[in-house]
Amino acid sequence: HFGSRILAQETKRFLYKLLSKPSSRTRIMAQLKNLMVGAFAMLVVASACSISNSEVLQAFITALMAGVIVGILLSLINMIAASLPICCGVGKDKVRKNNVAVGAIVITLGILCIFIPLFASMGACASALDSVCNTCALGCSPTERETTDAYCNTLGFFVAYTVGYGFIAVIFGIISSSLGCCICCNACKLKADPVTNIVVGEAVMPAS
């Protein structure tokens, strides 16, 4: 309980610095990583584990970055695919006929990509916790798992969307969702082709 109180105080202090001093981002992010190590270190000490903190942190980062990269790639592909008919007119006839369905798919996928880094951080916490608890000789109690998982998810959220480059997935996701709205409205190259009215009449011969 004493270790939990100390870690909670350090977490509140970190969040205050993050919101009040954006200029010291590099130093704060280094402290964030130390706090995550501290959350797992509390389990290591309490359960008499022999696993090193660096191994636990590396397992977390590896699992986190895999999900972040997937989110970035999916949002990028979605953005490029949505921009082709709007900006270049690729397949505009088919997209124009099904503009609502195509736009809804693009918007939904764009919004989903925004949250993929969050899901990745949650999954990374579970993976790191399993590696700790499986290595510990005495295992992990439900209270230890719950406390550490809460700290990890809170700090992992900031890691995923800052130093983990999850903000790129957010940017691409917003852009692709905006393009999806343009598809629904048949904007830009998806606009209907102008109709040219041709008047057919008889030739008038000049009077002689």
PDB file of N, CA and C in Angstrom, residues 120-172:
ATOM      1  N   ALA A 120      -4.249  -0.687 -28.614  1.00  0.00           N
ATOM      2  CA  ALA A 120      -2.917  -1.293 -28.583  1.00  0.00           C
ATOM      3  C   ALA A 120      -2.265  -1.120 -27.218  1.00  0.00           C
ATOM      4  N   SER A 121      -2.439   0.063 -26.597  1.00  0.00           N
ATOM      5  CA  SER A 121      -1.847   0.289 -25.274  1.00  0.00           C
ATOM      6  C   SER A 121      -2.473  -0.616 -24.228  1.00  0.00           C
ATOM      7  N   MET A 122      -3.774  -0.837 -24.329  1.00  0.00           N
ATOM      8  CA  MET A 122      -4.450  -1.726 -23.379  1.00  0.00           C
ATOM      9  C   MET A 122      -3.978  -3.163 -23.549  1.00  0.00           C
ATOM     10  N   GLY A 123      -3.824  -3.581 -24.813  1.00  0.00           N
ATOM     11  CA  GLY A 123      -3.334  -4.929 -25.055  1.00  0.00           C
ATOM     12  C   GLY A 123      -1.885  -5.098 -24.632  1.00  0.00           C
ATOM     13  N   ALA A 124      -1.084  -4.018 -24.793  1.00  0.00           N
ATOM     14  CA  ALA A 124       0.323  -4.084 -24.390  1.00  0.00           C
ATOM     15  C   ALA A 124       0.454  -4.215 -22.891  1.00  0.00           C
ATOM     16  N   CYS A 125      -0.421  -3.546 -22.153  1.00  0.00           N
ATOM     17  CA  CYS A 125      -0.393  -3.661 -20.688  1.00  0.00           C
ATOM     18  C   CYS A 125      -0.682  -5.096 -20.258  1.00  0.00           C
ATOM     19  N   ALA A 126      -1.669  -5.702 -20.891  1.00  0.00           N
ATOM     20  CA  ALA A 126      -1.996  -7.088 -20.548  1.00  0.00           C
ATOM     21  C   ALA A 126      -0.835  -8.018 -20.871  1.00  0.00           C
ATOM     22  N   SER A 127      -0.163  -7.765 -22.000  1.00  0.00           N
ATOM     23  CA  SER A 127       0.976  -8.610 -22.381  1.00  0.00           C
ATOM     24  C   SER A 127       2.127  -8.463 -21.398  1.00  0.00           C
ATOM     25  N   ALA A 128       2.423  -7.220 -21.000  1.00  0.00           N
ATOM     26  CA  ALA A 128       3.516  -6.993 -20.056  1.00  0.00           C
ATOM     27  C   ALA A 128       3.189  -7.569 -18.683  1.00  0.00           C
ATOM     28  N   LEU A 129       1.940  -7.446 -18.269  1.00  0.00           N
ATOM     29  CA  LEU A 129       1.533  -8.003 -16.978  1.00  0.00           C
ATOM     30  C   LEU A 129       1.672  -9.524 -16.977  1.00  0.00           C
ATOM     31  N   ASP A 130       1.277 -10.138 -18.065  1.00  0.00           N
ATOM     32  CA  ASP A 130       1.401 -11.596 -18.144  1.00  0.00           C
ATOM     33  C   ASP A 130       2.859 -12.033 -18.061  1.00  0.00           C
ATOM     34  N   SER A 131       3.748 -11.272 -18.723  1.00  0.00           N
ATOM     35  CA  SER A 131       5.166 -11.631 -18.686  1.00  0.00           C
ATOM     36  C   SER A 131       5.727 -11.517 -17.277  1.00  0.00           C
ATOM     37  N   VAL A 132       5.254 -10.523 -16.522  1.00  0.00           N
ATOM     38  CA  VAL A 132       5.710 -10.362 -15.137  1.00  0.00           C
ATOM     39  C   VAL A 132       5.164 -11.479 -14.259  1.00  0.00           C
ATOM     40  N   CYS A 133       3.858 -11.679 -14.329  1.00  0.00           N
ATOM     41  CA  CYS A 133       3.224 -12.634 -13.428  1.00  0.00           C
ATOM     42  C   CYS A 133       3.640 -14.075 -13.730  1.00  0.00           C
ATOM     43  N   ASN A 134       3.924 -14.379 -14.984  1.00  0.00           N
ATOM     44  CA  ASN A 134       4.359 -15.728 -15.330  1.00  0.00           C
ATOM     45  C   ASN A 134       5.791 -15.997 -14.877  1.00  0.00           C
ATOM     46  N   THR A 135       6.581 -14.929 -14.737  1.00  0.00           N
ATOM     47  CA  THR A 135       7.974 -15.073 -14.317  1.00  0.00           C
ATOM     48  C   THR A 135       8.100 -15.087 -12.801  1.00  0.00           C
ATOM     49  N   CYS A 136       7.162 -14.433 -12.133  1.00  0.00           N
ATOM     50  CA  CYS A 136       7.247 -14.344 -10.675  1.00  0.00           C
ATOM     51  C   CYS A 136       7.071 -15.724 -10.046  1.00  0.00           C
ATOM     52  N   ALA A 137       7.883 -15.962  -9.025  1.00  0.00           N
ATOM     53  CA  ALA A 137       7.811 -17.254  -8.339  1.00  0.00           C
ATOM     54  C   ALA A 137       6.495 -17.417  -7.596  1.00  0.00           C
ATOM     55  N   LEU A 138       5.993 -16.327  -7.022  1.00  0.00           N
ATOM     56  CA  LEU A 138       4.763 -16.378  -6.243  1.00  0.00           C
ATOM     57  C   LEU A 138       3.547 -15.933  -7.042  1.00  0.00           C
ATOM     58  N   GLY A 139       3.754 -15.583  -8.283  1.00  0.00           N
ATOM     59  CA  GLY A 139       2.638 -15.119  -9.089  1.00  0.00           C
ATOM     60  C   GLY A 139       2.186 -13.723  -8.683  1.00  0.00           C
ATOM     61  N   CYS A 140       1.052 -13.309  -9.179  1.00  0.00           N
ATOM     62  CA  CYS A 140       0.494 -11.985  -8.875  1.00  0.00           C
ATOM     63  C   CYS A 140      -0.892 -12.141  -8.282  1.00  0.00           C
ATOM     64  N   SER A 141      -1.134 -11.412  -7.234  1.00  0.00           N
ATOM     65  CA  SER A 141      -2.456 -11.434  -6.626  1.00  0.00           C
ATOM     66  C   SER A 141      -3.410 -10.603  -7.471  1.00  0.00           C
ATOM     67  N   PRO A 142      -4.725 -10.828  -7.360  1.00  0.00           N
ATOM     68  CA  PRO A 142      -5.696 -10.023  -8.120  1.00  0.00           C
ATOM     69  C   PRO A 142      -5.562  -8.530  -7.847  1.00  0.00           C
ATOM     70  N   THR A 143      -5.238  -8.172  -6.603  1.00  0.00           N
ATOM     71  CA  THR A 143      -5.088  -6.757  -6.261  1.00  0.00           C
ATOM     72  C   THR A 143      -3.886  -6.153  -6.966  1.00  0.00           C
ATOM     73  N   GLU A 144      -2.781  -6.900  -7.003  1.00  0.00           N
ATOM     74  CA  GLU A 144      -1.580  -6.417  -7.682  1.00  0.00           C
ATOM     75  C   GLU A 144      -1.825  -6.239  -9.177  1.00  0.00           C
ATOM     76  N   ARG A 145      -2.503  -7.191  -9.782  1.00  0.00           N
ATOM     77  CA  ARG A 145      -2.800  -7.087 -11.205  1.00  0.00           C
ATOM     78  C   ARG A 145      -3.700  -5.891 -11.497  1.00  0.00           C
ATOM     79  N   GLU A 146      -4.710  -5.709 -10.680  1.00  0.00           N
ATOM     80  CA  GLU A 146      -5.662  -4.616 -10.907  1.00  0.00           C
ATOM     81  C   GLU A 146      -4.990  -3.254 -10.747  1.00  0.00           C
ATOM     82  N   THR A 147      -4.181  -3.105  -9.688  1.00  0.00           N
ATOM     83  CA  THR A 147      -3.512  -1.826  -9.436  1.00  0.00           C
ATOM     84  C   THR A 147      -2.524  -1.490 -10.538  1.00  0.00           C
ATOM     85  N   THR A 148      -1.693  -2.464 -10.898  1.00  0.00           N
ATOM     86  CA  THR A 148      -0.675  -2.219 -11.920  1.00  0.00           C
ATOM     87  C   THR A 148      -1.306  -2.012 -13.288  1.00  0.00           C
ATOM     88  N   ASP A 149      -2.355  -2.740 -13.585  1.00  0.00           N
ATOM     89  CA  ASP A 149      -3.019  -2.582 -14.874  1.00  0.00           C
ATOM     90  C   ASP A 149      -3.628  -1.189 -15.002  1.00  0.00           C
ATOM     91  N   ALA A 150      -4.163  -0.661 -13.897  1.00  0.00           N
ATOM     92  CA  ALA A 150      -4.747   0.691 -13.922  1.00  0.00           C
ATOM     93  C   ALA A 150      -3.679   1.739 -14.210  1.00  0.00           C
ATOM     94  N   TYR A 151      -2.521   1.632 -13.551  1.00  0.00           N
ATOM     95  CA  TYR A 151      -1.423   2.574 -13.800  1.00  0.00           C
ATOM     96  C   TYR A 151      -0.923   2.453 -15.231  1.00  0.00           C
ATOM     97  N   CYS A 152      -0.789   1.221 -15.686  1.00  0.00           N
ATOM     98  CA  CYS A 152      -0.253   0.992 -17.021  1.00  0.00           C
ATOM     99  C   CYS A 152      -1.178   1.553 -18.095  1.00  0.00           C
ATOM    100  N   ASN A 153      -2.479   1.346 -17.957  1.00  0.00           N
ATOM    101  CA  ASN A 153      -3.420   1.848 -18.954  1.00  0.00           C
ATOM    102  C   ASN A 153      -3.448   3.368 -18.989  1.00  0.00           C
ATOM    103  N   THR A 154      -3.337   3.998 -17.806  1.00  0.00           N
ATOM    104  CA  THR A 154      -3.339   5.458 -17.751  1.00  0.00           C
ATOM    105  C   THR A 154      -2.104   6.035 -18.426  1.00  0.00           C
ATOM    106  N   LEU A 155      -0.943   5.520 -18.083  1.00  0.00           N
ATOM    107  CA  LEU A 155       0.301   6.026 -18.643  1.00  0.00           C
ATOM    108  C   LEU A 155       0.492   5.553 -20.079  1.00  0.00           C
ATOM    109  N   GLY A 156       0.028   4.337 -20.377  1.00  0.00           N
ATOM    110  CA  GLY A 156       0.162   3.816 -21.730  1.00  0.00           C
ATOM    111  C   GLY A 156      -0.619   4.633 -22.743  1.00  0.00           C
ATOM    112  N   PHE A 157      -1.727   5.241 -22.317  1.00  0.00           N
ATOM    113  CA  PHE A 157      -2.510   6.102 -23.205  1.00  0.00           C
ATOM    114  C   PHE A 157      -1.673   7.276 -23.683  1.00  0.00           C
ATOM    115  N   PHE A 158      -0.940   7.927 -22.760  1.00  0.00           N
ATOM    116  CA  PHE A 158      -0.101   9.074 -23.130  1.00  0.00           C
ATOM    117  C   PHE A 158       1.075   8.630 -23.996  1.00  0.00           C
ATOM    118  N   VAL A 159       1.652   7.474 -23.677  1.00  0.00           N
ATOM    119  CA  VAL A 159       2.782   6.976 -24.472  1.00  0.00           C
ATOM    120  C   VAL A 159       2.330   6.677 -25.897  1.00  0.00           C
ATOM    121  N   ALA A 160       1.163   6.036 -26.040  1.00  0.00           N
ATOM    122  CA  ALA A 160       0.691   5.624 -27.360  1.00  0.00           C
ATOM    123  C   ALA A 160       0.447   6.814 -28.280  1.00  0.00           C
ATOM    124  N   TYR A 161      -0.094   7.903 -27.729  1.00  0.00           N
ATOM    125  CA  TYR A 161      -0.472   9.037 -28.572  1.00  0.00           C
ATOM    126  C   TYR A 161       0.572  10.152 -28.604  1.00  0.00           C
ATOM    127  N   THR A 162       1.714   9.963 -27.950  1.00  0.00           N
ATOM    128  CA  THR A 162       2.757  10.995 -27.979  1.00  0.00           C
ATOM    129  C   THR A 162       4.044  10.398 -28.539  1.00  0.00           C
ATOM    130  N   VAL A 163       4.891   9.863 -27.680  1.00  0.00           N
ATOM    131  CA  VAL A 163       6.164   9.301 -28.140  1.00  0.00           C
ATOM    132  C   VAL A 163       5.971   8.029 -28.952  1.00  0.00           C
ATOM    133  N   GLY A 164       4.785   7.413 -28.869  1.00  0.00           N
ATOM    134  CA  GLY A 164       4.494   6.224 -29.665  1.00  0.00           C
ATOM    135  C   GLY A 164       3.974   6.545 -31.057  1.00  0.00           C
ATOM    136  N   TYR A 165       3.863   7.839 -31.398  1.00  0.00           N
ATOM    137  CA  TYR A 165       3.433   8.313 -32.717  1.00  0.00           C
ATOM    138  C   TYR A 165       1.999   7.931 -33.053  1.00  0.00           C
ATOM    139  N   GLY A 166       1.191   7.661 -32.045  1.00  0.00           N
ATOM    140  CA  GLY A 166      -0.213   7.375 -32.314  1.00  0.00           C
ATOM    141  C   GLY A 166      -0.971   8.582 -32.838  1.00  0.00           C
ATOM    142  N   PHE A 167      -0.437   9.782 -32.611  1.00  0.00           N
ATOM    143  CA  PHE A 167      -1.101  10.989 -33.101  1.00  0.00           C
ATOM    144  C   PHE A 167      -1.149  11.013 -34.628  1.00  0.00           C
ATOM    145  N   ILE A 168      -0.231  10.285 -35.294  1.00  0.00           N
ATOM    146  CA  ILE A 168      -0.267  10.219 -36.754  1.00  0.00           C
ATOM    147  C   ILE A 168      -1.530   9.498 -37.216  1.00  0.00           C
ATOM    148  N   ALA A 169      -1.888   8.422 -36.522  1.00  0.00           N
ATOM    149  CA  ALA A 169      -3.122   7.710 -36.848  1.00  0.00           C
ATOM    150  C   ALA A 169      -4.336   8.598 -36.630  1.00  0.00           C
ATOM    151  N   VAL A 170      -4.274   9.463 -35.608  1.00  0.00           N
ATOM    152  CA  VAL A 170      -5.373  10.398 -35.346  1.00  0.00           C
ATOM    153  C   VAL A 170      -5.511  11.387 -36.501  1.00  0.00           C
ATOM    154  N   ILE A 171      -4.390  11.945 -36.959  1.00  0.00           N
ATOM    155  CA  ILE A 171      -4.419  12.916 -38.050  1.00  0.00           C
ATOM    156  C   ILE A 171      -4.952  12.280 -39.329  1.00  0.00           C
ATOM    157  N   PHE A 172      -4.390  11.122 -39.692  1.00  0.00           N
ATOM    158  CA  PHE A 172      -4.847  10.437 -40.909  1.00  0.00           C
ATOM    159  C   PHE A 172      -6.308  10.006 -40.782  1.00  0.00           C
TER     160      PHE A 172
END
